[in-house]
CSV table of N, CA and C in Angstrom, one decimal:
chain,number,residue,atom,x,y,z
L,1,MET,N,12.3,0.0,11.7
L,1,MET,CA,11.4,0.3,12.8
L,1,MET,C,9.9,-0.1,12.4
L,2,LYS,N,9.2,-0.7,13.2
L,2,LYS,CA,7.8,-1.0,13.0
L,2,LYS,C,6.9,0.1,13.5
L,3,VAL,N,5.8,0.3,12.8
L,3,VAL,CA,5.0,1.5,13.2
L,3,VAL,C,3.5,1.0,13.3
L,4,VAL,N,2.8,1.8,14.1
L,4,VAL,CA,1.4,1.7,14.1
L,4,VAL,C,0.9,2.8,13.2
L,5,ILE,N,0.1,2.4,12.2
L,5,ILE,CA,-0.3,3.3,11.2
L,5,ILE,C,-1.3,4.4,11.7
L,6,PHE,N,-1.0,5.6,11.5
L,6,PHE,CA,-1.8,6.8,11.8
L,6,PHE,C,-1.9,7.0,13.3
L,7,CYS,N,-1.1,6.4,14.1
L,7,CYS,CA,-1.3,6.5,15.6
L,7,CYS,C,-1.3,7.9,16.1
L,8,GLY,N,-2.3,8.3,16.8
L,8,GLY,CA,-2.4,9.6,17.3
L,8,GLY,C,-2.9,10.6,16.3
L,9,VAL,N,-3.2,10.2,15.1
L,9,VAL,CA,-3.7,11.1,14.1
L,9,VAL,C,-5.1,10.7,13.7
L,10,VAL,N,-6.0,11.6,13.6
L,10,VAL,CA,-7.4,11.3,13.2
L,10,VAL,C,-7.4,11.1,11.7
L,11,VAL,N,-7.8,10.0,11.2
L,11,VAL,CA,-7.9,9.7,9.7
L,11,VAL,C,-9.2,9.0,9.5
L,12,MET,N,-10.0,9.5,8.6
L,12,MET,CA,-11.3,8.9,8.3
L,12,MET,C,-12.1,8.7,9.6
L,13,GLY,N,-12.0,9.6,10.5
L,13,GLY,CA,-12.8,9.6,11.7
L,13,GLY,C,-12.3,8.6,12.8
L,14,VAL,N,-11.2,8.1,12.7
L,14,VAL,CA,-10.7,7.1,13.7
L,14,VAL,C,-9.3,7.5,14.2
L,15,VAL,N,-9.1,7.3,15.5
L,15,VAL,CA,-7.8,7.6,16.0
L,15,VAL,C,-7.4,6.4,16.8
L,16,CYS,N,-6.1,6.1,16.8
L,16,CYS,CA,-5.6,4.9,17.5
L,16,CYS,C,-4.7,5.3,18.6
L,17,SER,N,-4.5,4.4,19.5
L,17,SER,CA,-3.5,4.6,20.6
L,17,SER,C,-2.4,3.6,20.5
L,18,PRO,N,-1.2,3.9,20.8
L,18,PRO,CA,-0.1,3.0,20.6
L,18,PRO,C,-0.3,1.8,21.6
L,19,ALA,N,-0.5,0.6,21.0
L,19,ALA,CA,-0.6,-0.6,21.8
L,19,ALA,C,0.5,-1.5,21.5
L,20,ASN,N,0.6,-1.9,20.3
L,20,ASN,CA,1.7,-2.8,19.8
L,20,ASN,C,2.2,-2.3,18.5
L,21,SER,N,3.4,-2.0,18.4
L,21,SER,CA,4.0,-1.3,17.3
L,21,SER,C,4.0,-2.2,16.0
L,22,ALA,N,3.7,-3.5,16.2
L,22,ALA,CA,3.6,-4.4,15.0
L,22,ALA,C,2.2,-4.4,14.4
L,23,GLU,N,1.3,-3.8,15.1
L,23,GLU,CA,-0.1,-3.9,14.6
L,23,GLU,C,-0.5,-2.7,13.7
L,24,LEU,N,-1.5,-2.8,13.0
L,24,LEU,CA,-1.9,-1.7,12.1
L,24,LEU,C,-2.5,-0.5,12.9
L,25,GLY,N,-3.2,-0.8,13.9
L,25,GLY,CA,-3.9,0.3,14.6
L,25,GLY,C,-5.3,0.4,13.9
L,26,PRO,N,-6.3,1.0,14.7
L,26,PRO,CA,-7.6,1.1,14.1
L,26,PRO,C,-7.7,1.8,12.8
L,27,SER,N,-7.0,2.9,12.6
L,27,SER,CA,-7.1,3.7,11.4
L,27,SER,C,-6.5,2.9,10.2
L,28,GLY,N,-5.4,2.2,10.4
L,28,GLY,CA,-4.8,1.4,9.4
L,28,GLY,C,-5.8,0.2,9.0
L,29,ILE,N,-6.4,-0.3,10.0
L,29,ILE,CA,-7.4,-1.4,9.8
L,29,ILE,C,-8.5,-0.9,8.9
L,30,VAL,N,-9.0,0.3,9.1
L,30,VAL,CA,-10.1,0.9,8.3
L,30,VAL,C,-9.6,0.9,6.8
L,31,VAL,N,-8.4,1.3,6.5
L,31,VAL,CA,-7.9,1.4,5.2
L,31,VAL,C,-7.7,0.0,4.6
L,32,TYR,N,-7.2,-0.9,5.5
L,32,TYR,CA,-7.0,-2.3,5.1
L,32,TYR,C,-8.3,-3.0,4.7
L,33,ARG,N,-9.3,-2.7,5.5
L,33,ARG,CA,-10.7,-3.3,5.2
L,33,ARG,C,-11.2,-2.7,3.9
L,34,LEU,N,-11.0,-1.4,3.7
L,34,LEU,CA,-11.4,-0.8,2.5
L,34,LEU,C,-10.7,-1.4,1.3
L,35,ALA,N,-9.4,-1.7,1.4
L,35,ALA,CA,-8.7,-2.4,0.3
L,35,ALA,C,-9.3,-3.7,0.0
L,36,SER,N,-9.7,-4.4,1.1
L,36,SER,CA,-10.3,-5.7,0.9
L,36,SER,C,-11.6,-5.6,0.2
L,37,ARG,N,-12.4,-4.7,0.7
L,37,ARG,CA,-13.8,-4.5,0.1
L,37,ARG,C,-13.7,-4.1,-1.4
L,38,LEU,N,-12.8,-3.1,-1.7
L,38,LEU,CA,-12.7,-2.7,-3.1
L,38,LEU,C,-12.1,-3.8,-4.0
L,39,SER,N,-11.1,-4.5,-3.5
L,39,SER,CA,-10.5,-5.6,-4.3
L,39,SER,C,-11.3,-6.9,-4.3
L,40,LYS,N,-12.2,-7.0,-3.4
L,40,LYS,CA,-13.0,-8.2,-3.3
L,40,LYS,C,-12.1,-9.4,-2.9
L,41,LEU,N,-11.0,-9.1,-2.2
L,41,LEU,CA,-10.1,-10.2,-1.7
L,41,LEU,C,-10.3,-10.3,-0.2
L,42,PRO,N,-10.4,-11.5,0.3
L,42,PRO,CA,-10.6,-11.6,1.8
L,42,PRO,C,-9.3,-11.3,2.5
L,43,ILE,N,-9.5,-10.8,3.8
L,43,ILE,CA,-8.4,-10.5,4.7
L,43,ILE,C,-7.8,-11.8,5.2
L,44,PRO,N,-6.5,-11.9,5.1
L,44,PRO,CA,-5.9,-13.2,5.6
L,44,PRO,C,-5.8,-13.1,7.1
L,45,ASP,N,-5.5,-14.3,7.7
L,45,ASP,CA,-5.3,-14.4,9.1
L,45,ASP,C,-4.2,-13.5,9.6
L,46,ARG,N,-3.1,-13.4,8.9
L,46,ARG,CA,-1.9,-12.7,9.3
L,46,ARG,C,-1.9,-11.3,8.6
L,47,PRO,N,-2.0,-10.2,9.3
L,47,PRO,CA,-2.0,-8.9,8.7
L,47,PRO,C,-0.5,-8.5,8.3
L,48,PRO,N,-0.4,-7.5,7.5
L,48,PRO,CA,1.0,-7.2,7.1
L,48,PRO,C,1.7,-6.5,8.3
L,49,GLU,N,3.1,-6.6,8.3
L,49,GLU,CA,3.9,-5.9,9.2
L,49,GLU,C,4.3,-4.6,8.6
L,50,MET,N,4.2,-3.5,9.3
L,50,MET,CA,4.4,-2.2,8.8
L,50,MET,C,5.8,-1.7,9.2
L,51,HIS,N,6.6,-1.1,8.3
L,51,HIS,CA,7.9,-0.6,8.6
L,51,HIS,C,8.0,0.8,8.0
L,52,ALA,N,8.3,1.8,8.9
L,52,ALA,CA,8.6,3.1,8.5
L,52,ALA,C,10.1,3.2,8.3
L,53,VAL,N,10.6,3.5,7.1
L,53,VAL,CA,12.1,3.5,6.9
L,53,VAL,C,12.5,4.8,6.2
L,54,PRO,N,13.8,5.2,6.3
L,54,PRO,CA,14.3,6.3,5.6
L,54,PRO,C,14.1,6.1,4.1
L,55,HIS,N,14.0,7.2,3.3
L,55,HIS,CA,13.7,7.1,1.9
L,55,HIS,C,14.8,6.3,1.2
L,56,ASP,N,16.1,6.5,1.5
L,56,ASP,CA,17.2,5.8,0.9
L,56,ASP,C,17.0,4.3,1.1
L,57,GLU,N,16.6,3.9,2.3
L,57,GLU,CA,16.4,2.5,2.6
L,57,GLU,C,15.2,1.9,1.8
L,58,LEU,N,14.2,2.7,1.6
L,58,LEU,CA,13.1,2.3,0.8
L,58,LEU,C,13.5,2.0,-0.7
L,59,ILE,N,14.3,2.9,-1.2
L,59,ILE,CA,14.8,2.7,-2.6
L,59,ILE,C,15.7,1.4,-2.7
L,60,LYS,N,16.6,1.3,-1.6
L,60,LYS,CA,17.4,0.1,-1.6
L,60,LYS,C,16.6,-1.2,-1.5
L,61,THR,N,15.6,-1.2,-0.7
L,61,THR,CA,14.7,-2.4,-0.5
L,61,THR,C,14.0,-2.7,-1.9
L,62,ALA,N,13.6,-1.6,-2.6
L,62,ALA,CA,12.9,-1.8,-3.8
L,62,ALA,C,13.8,-2.3,-4.9
L,63,GLY,N,15.1,-2.0,-4.8
L,63,GLY,CA,16.1,-2.4,-5.8
L,63,GLY,C,15.9,-1.7,-7.1
L,64,CYS,N,15.5,-0.4,-7.1
L,64,CYS,CA,15.3,0.3,-8.3
L,64,CYS,C,15.8,1.7,-8.2
L,65,ARG,N,15.9,2.3,-9.4
L,65,ARG,CA,16.2,3.8,-9.4
L,65,ARG,C,14.8,4.5,-9.5
L,66,CYS,N,14.2,4.7,-8.4
L,66,CYS,CA,12.8,5.2,-8.4
L,66,CYS,C,12.8,6.2,-7.3
L,67,PRO,N,13.3,7.5,-7.5
L,67,PRO,CA,13.3,8.5,-6.4
L,67,PRO,C,12.0,8.9,-5.9
L,68,SER,N,10.9,8.7,-6.6
L,68,SER,CA,9.6,9.1,-6.2
L,68,SER,C,8.8,8.1,-5.4
L,69,ILE,N,9.4,6.9,-5.2
L,69,ILE,CA,8.8,5.8,-4.4
L,69,ILE,C,8.4,6.3,-3.0
L,70,LYS,N,7.2,5.9,-2.6
L,70,LYS,CA,6.7,6.3,-1.3
L,70,LYS,C,6.4,5.0,-0.4
L,71,ALA,N,6.2,3.9,-1.0
L,71,ALA,CA,5.9,2.7,-0.2
L,71,ALA,C,6.1,1.5,-1.1
L,72,LEU,N,6.2,0.3,-0.4
L,72,LEU,CA,6.6,-0.9,-1.1
L,72,LEU,C,6.1,-2.1,-0.3
L,73,GLN,N,5.5,-3.1,-1.0
L,73,GLN,CA,5.1,-4.3,-0.4
L,73,GLN,C,6.0,-5.4,-0.8
L,74,ARG,N,6.5,-6.2,0.2
L,74,ARG,CA,7.3,-7.4,-0.1
L,74,ARG,C,6.9,-8.5,0.8
L,75,GLY,N,6.2,-9.4,0.2
L,75,GLY,CA,5.6,-10.5,1.1
L,75,GLY,C,4.7,-10.0,2.1
L,76,ASN,N,4.9,-10.3,3.4
L,76,ASN,CA,4.0,-9.9,4.5
L,76,ASN,C,4.5,-8.5,5.0
L,77,ASP,N,5.4,-7.9,4.4
L,77,ASP,CA,5.9,-6.6,4.9
L,77,ASP,C,5.5,-5.4,4.0
L,78,ILE,N,5.2,-4.3,4.6
L,78,ILE,CA,4.9,-3.1,3.8
L,78,ILE,C,5.9,-2.1,4.4
L,79,PHE,N,6.7,-1.5,3.5
L,79,PHE,CA,7.6,-0.4,3.9
L,79,PHE,C,7.1,0.9,3.4
L,80,LEU,N,7.1,1.9,4.3
L,80,LEU,CA,6.7,3.2,4.0
L,80,LEU,C,7.8,4.2,4.3
L,81,ASP,N,7.9,5.2,3.4
L,81,ASP,CA,8.8,6.3,3.6
L,81,ASP,C,8.4,7.0,5.0
L,82,GLU,N,9.4,7.1,5.9
L,82,GLU,CA,9.1,7.6,7.2
L,82,GLU,C,8.6,9.0,7.2
L,83,THR,N,8.8,9.7,6.1
L,83,THR,CA,8.4,11.1,6.1
L,83,THR,C,7.0,11.4,5.6
L,84,LEU,N,6.3,10.3,5.2
L,84,LEU,CA,5.0,10.5,4.7
L,84,LEU,C,4.0,11.1,5.7
L,85,ASP,N,3.3,12.0,5.3
L,85,ASP,CA,2.2,12.6,6.1
L,85,ASP,C,1.0,11.8,5.9
L,86,MET,N,0.6,11.0,6.9
L,86,MET,CA,-0.5,10.1,6.8
L,86,MET,C,-1.8,10.8,7.1
L,87,THR,N,-1.9,12.1,7.1
L,87,THR,CA,-3.1,12.8,7.1
L,87,THR,C,-3.5,13.3,5.7
L,88,ASP,N,-2.6,13.1,4.8
L,88,ASP,CA,-2.8,13.5,3.4
L,88,ASP,C,-3.5,12.3,2.6
L,89,ILE,N,-4.6,12.6,2.0
L,89,ILE,CA,-5.4,11.6,1.3
L,89,ILE,C,-4.6,10.9,0.2
L,90,GLN,N,-3.6,11.6,-0.4
L,90,GLN,CA,-2.8,11.0,-1.5
L,90,GLN,C,-1.9,9.9,-0.9
L,91,ASN,N,-1.4,10.1,0.3
L,91,ASN,CA,-0.5,9.1,1.0
L,91,ASN,C,-1.4,8.0,1.6
L,92,ILE,N,-2.5,8.3,2.0
L,92,ILE,CA,-3.4,7.2,2.5
L,92,ILE,C,-3.8,6.3,1.3
L,93,ALA,N,-4.0,6.9,0.2
L,93,ALA,CA,-4.3,6.1,-1.0
L,93,ALA,C,-3.1,5.3,-1.5
L,94,VAL,N,-1.9,5.8,-1.3
L,94,VAL,CA,-0.7,5.0,-1.6
L,94,VAL,C,-0.7,3.8,-0.6
L,95,LEU,N,-1.0,4.0,0.6
L,95,LEU,CA,-1.1,2.9,1.6
L,95,LEU,C,-2.2,1.8,1.1
L,96,LEU,N,-3.3,2.3,0.7
L,96,LEU,CA,-4.4,1.4,0.2
L,96,LEU,C,-3.8,0.6,-1.0
L,97,HIS,N,-3.1,1.2,-1.9
L,97,HIS,CA,-2.5,0.5,-3.0
L,97,HIS,C,-1.6,-0.6,-2.5
L,98,GLU,N,-0.7,-0.3,-1.5
L,98,GLU,CA,0.1,-1.4,-1.0
L,98,GLU,C,-0.7,-2.5,-0.2
L,99,PHE,N,-1.7,-2.1,0.4
L,99,PHE,CA,-2.6,-3.1,1.1
L,99,PHE,C,-3.2,-4.0,0.0
L,100,VAL,N,-3.6,-3.4,-1.1
L,100,VAL,CA,-4.1,-4.3,-2.2
L,100,VAL,C,-3.1,-5.3,-2.6
L,101,HIS,N,-1.8,-4.8,-2.8
L,101,HIS,CA,-0.8,-5.8,-3.1
L,101,HIS,C,-0.6,-6.9,-2.1
L,102,HIS,N,-0.7,-6.5,-0.8
L,102,HIS,CA,-0.6,-7.5,0.3
L,102,HIS,C,-1.7,-8.5,0.2
L,103,LEU,N,-2.9,-8.0,-0.1
L,103,LEU,CA,-4.0,-8.9,-0.2
L,103,LEU,C,-3.9,-9.9,-1.4
L,104,GLN,N,-3.4,-9.3,-2.5
L,104,GLN,CA,-3.1,-10.1,-3.7
L,104,GLN,C,-2.1,-11.2,-3.4
L,105,TRP,N,-1.0,-10.8,-2.7
L,105,TRP,CA,0.0,-11.8,-2.4
L,105,TRP,C,-0.5,-12.8,-1.4
L,106,ALA,N,-1.2,-12.4,-0.4
L,106,ALA,CA,-1.7,-13.3,0.7
L,106,ALA,C,-2.7,-14.3,0.1
L,107,ASN,N,-3.5,-13.9,-0.9
L,107,ASN,CA,-4.5,-14.8,-1.5
L,107,ASN,C,-4.0,-15.6,-2.7
L,108,ALA,N,-3.0,-15.1,-3.4
L,108,ALA,CA,-2.6,-15.9,-4.6
L,108,ALA,C,-1.1,-16.1,-4.7
L,109,GLY,N,-0.3,-15.6,-3.7
L,109,GLY,CA,1.1,-15.8,-3.7
L,109,GLY,C,1.8,-14.7,-4.6
L,110,PRO,N,3.1,-14.8,-4.8
L,110,PRO,CA,3.7,-13.7,-5.6
L,110,PRO,C,3.3,-13.8,-7.0
L,111,ALA,N,3.4,-12.7,-7.7
L,111,ALA,CA,3.1,-12.7,-9.2
L,111,ALA,C,4.0,-13.7,-9.9
L,112,ALA,N,3.4,-14.4,-10.8
L,112,ALA,CA,4.1,-15.5,-11.5
L,112,ALA,C,5.0,-15.0,-12.6
L,113,GLY,N,4.9,-13.7,-12.9
L,113,GLY,CA,5.7,-13.2,-14.0
L,113,GLY,C,5.4,-11.8,-14.3
L,114,CYS,N,6.0,-11.2,-15.3
L,114,CYS,CA,5.8,-9.8,-15.6
L,114,CYS,C,4.4,-9.4,-15.9
L,115,ARG,N,3.7,-10.2,-16.7
L,115,ARG,CA,2.3,-9.9,-17.1
L,115,ARG,C,1.4,-9.9,-15.9
L,116,GLU,N,1.6,-10.9,-15.0
L,116,GLU,CA,0.7,-10.9,-13.8
L,116,GLU,C,1.1,-9.7,-12.9
L,117,TRP,N,2.4,-9.4,-12.8
L,117,TRP,CA,2.8,-8.2,-12.0
L,117,TRP,C,2.2,-6.9,-12.5
L,118,VAL,N,2.2,-6.7,-13.8
L,118,VAL,CA,1.6,-5.5,-14.4
L,118,VAL,C,0.1,-5.5,-14.2
L,119,ASP,N,-0.6,-6.7,-14.3
L,119,ASP,CA,-2.0,-6.8,-14.1
L,119,ASP,C,-2.3,-6.4,-12.6
L,120,ARG,N,-1.5,-6.8,-11.7
L,120,ARG,CA,-1.7,-6.5,-10.3
L,120,ARG,C,-1.5,-5.0,-10.0
L,121,GLU,N,-0.5,-4.4,-10.7
L,121,GLU,CA,-0.3,-3.0,-10.5
L,121,GLU,C,-1.5,-2.2,-11.1
L,122,ILE,N,-2.0,-2.6,-12.2
L,122,ILE,CA,-3.1,-1.9,-12.8
L,122,ILE,C,-4.3,-1.9,-11.8
L,123,VAL,N,-4.6,-3.1,-11.3
L,123,VAL,CA,-5.7,-3.2,-10.3
L,123,VAL,C,-5.5,-2.3,-9.1
L,124,ALA,N,-4.3,-2.3,-8.6
L,124,ALA,CA,-3.9,-1.5,-7.4
L,124,ALA,C,-4.1,0.0,-7.7
L,125,TYR,N,-3.6,0.4,-8.9
L,125,TYR,CA,-3.8,1.8,-9.2
L,125,TYR,C,-5.3,2.2,-9.4
L,126,GLN,N,-6.1,1.3,-10.0
L,126,GLN,CA,-7.5,1.5,-10.2
L,126,GLN,C,-8.2,1.7,-8.9
L,127,LEU,N,-7.9,0.9,-7.9
L,127,LEU,CA,-8.5,1.0,-6.6
L,127,LEU,C,-8.0,2.2,-5.8
L,128,GLN,N,-6.7,2.5,-6.0
L,128,GLN,CA,-6.2,3.7,-5.4
L,128,GLN,C,-6.9,4.9,-5.9
L,129,ASN,N,-7.1,5.0,-7.2
L,129,ASN,CA,-7.8,6.1,-7.8
L,129,ASN,C,-9.3,6.1,-7.5
L,130,GLU,N,-9.9,4.9,-7.3
L,130,GLU,CA,-11.3,4.9,-6.9
L,130,GLU,C,-11.4,5.6,-5.5
L,131,MET,N,-10.5,5.3,-4.6
L,131,MET,CA,-10.5,6.0,-3.3
L,131,MET,C,-10.3,7.5,-3.4
L,132,LEU,N,-9.4,7.9,-4.2
L,132,LEU,CA,-9.1,9.3,-4.4
L,132,LEU,C,-10.3,10.0,-5.1
L,133,TYR,N,-10.9,9.3,-6.1
L,133,TYR,CA,-12.1,9.9,-6.7
L,133,TYR,C,-13.2,10.1,-5.7
L,134,ARG,N,-13.5,9.1,-4.9
L,134,ARG,CA,-14.6,9.2,-3.9
L,134,ARG,C,-14.3,10.3,-2.9
L,135,ALA,N,-13.0,10.6,-2.7
L,135,ALA,CA,-12.6,11.7,-1.7
L,135,ALA,C,-12.6,13.0,-2.4
L,136,GLY,N,-12.8,13.1,-3.7
L,136,GLY,CA,-12.7,14.3,-4.5
L,136,GLY,C,-11.3,14.9,-4.7
L,137,ALA,N,-10.3,14.0,-4.6
L,137,ALA,CA,-8.9,14.3,-4.7
L,137,ALA,C,-8.4,14.1,-6.1
L,138,HIS,N,-7.2,14.6,-6.4
L,138,HIS,CA,-6.5,14.4,-7.7
L,138,HIS,C,-6.2,12.9,-7.8
L,139,LEU,N,-6.4,12.4,-9.0
L,139,LEU,CA,-6.1,10.9,-9.2
L,139,LEU,C,-4.6,10.7,-9.4
L,140,ALA,N,-4.1,9.5,-9.0
L,140,ALA,CA,-2.7,9.1,-9.1
L,140,ALA,C,-2.4,8.8,-10.6
L,141,GLN,N,-1.2,9.2,-11.0
L,141,GLN,CA,-0.8,8.9,-12.4
L,141,GLN,C,0.1,7.7,-12.3
L,142,PRO,N,-0.3,6.5,-12.8
L,142,PRO,CA,0.6,5.3,-12.8
L,142,PRO,C,1.8,5.6,-13.6
L,143,PRO,N,2.9,5.0,-13.2
L,143,PRO,CA,4.2,5.1,-14.0
L,143,PRO,C,4.0,4.2,-15.3
L,144,PRO,N,4.8,4.4,-16.3
L,144,PRO,CA,4.8,3.5,-17.4
L,144,PRO,C,5.2,2.1,-17.0
L,145,PHE,N,4.4,1.1,-17.4
L,145,PHE,CA,4.8,-0.2,-17.1
L,145,PHE,C,5.6,-0.9,-18.2
L,146,PRO,N,6.5,-1.8,-17.8
L,146,PRO,CA,7.3,-2.4,-18.8
L,146,PRO,C,6.4,-3.3,-19.8
L,147,GLU,N,6.9,-3.5,-21.0
L,147,GLU,CA,6.3,-4.4,-21.9
L,147,GLU,C,6.7,-5.8,-21.5
L,148,CYS,N,5.8,-6.7,-21.3
L,148,CYS,CA,6.1,-8.0,-21.0
L,148,CYS,C,6.2,-8.9,-22.2
L,149,ARG,N,7.2,-9.8,-22.2
L,149,ARG,CA,7.4,-10.7,-23.4
L,149,ARG,C,7.0,-12.0,-23.1
C-alpha cells in the first residue's frame, strides 16, 4: 500500500490532505527537504515512493533478522512499518534517516560495498540524531555495524 506521509496529522506545523497516495504530502516534503539540507545532497527529480507495510513484510523486505526495524530504503522505495506513529519525533527522525539514504542513492547510486554502506549508515544516524538533538529528544542508538574486510 502506498501512503501519503503524515496525512491528516499536524507535524512540524504542517498538515496535508490526501491528494495522491504516491506523493509525500506537504509534511513529508518538509522532512525530505530537511534531510536534503542536513546532508547537503540535492533533491532529485523523482521523489521516493512510500509504502506502509506490516512489520513482518518489512522484515522480509529487509532480508534480515531484525525485529526492531521500523523503516527501510530500497532504491526509489521507502518502506515503513504501518504501525508507526508519525506524530512521534523518534519515528519522524527514522523517516529522515531513510530520506537521507534515498538522497544518497539518488545522487551516487547504491553503496559500492560494505565500507561505503557503513559510511552511509553513520551519516544517516548522525543526521537523525542532529534532528533529535534540535528537538530536545533522546538520541538514537545505532546498531553495531559489521566489520568490513
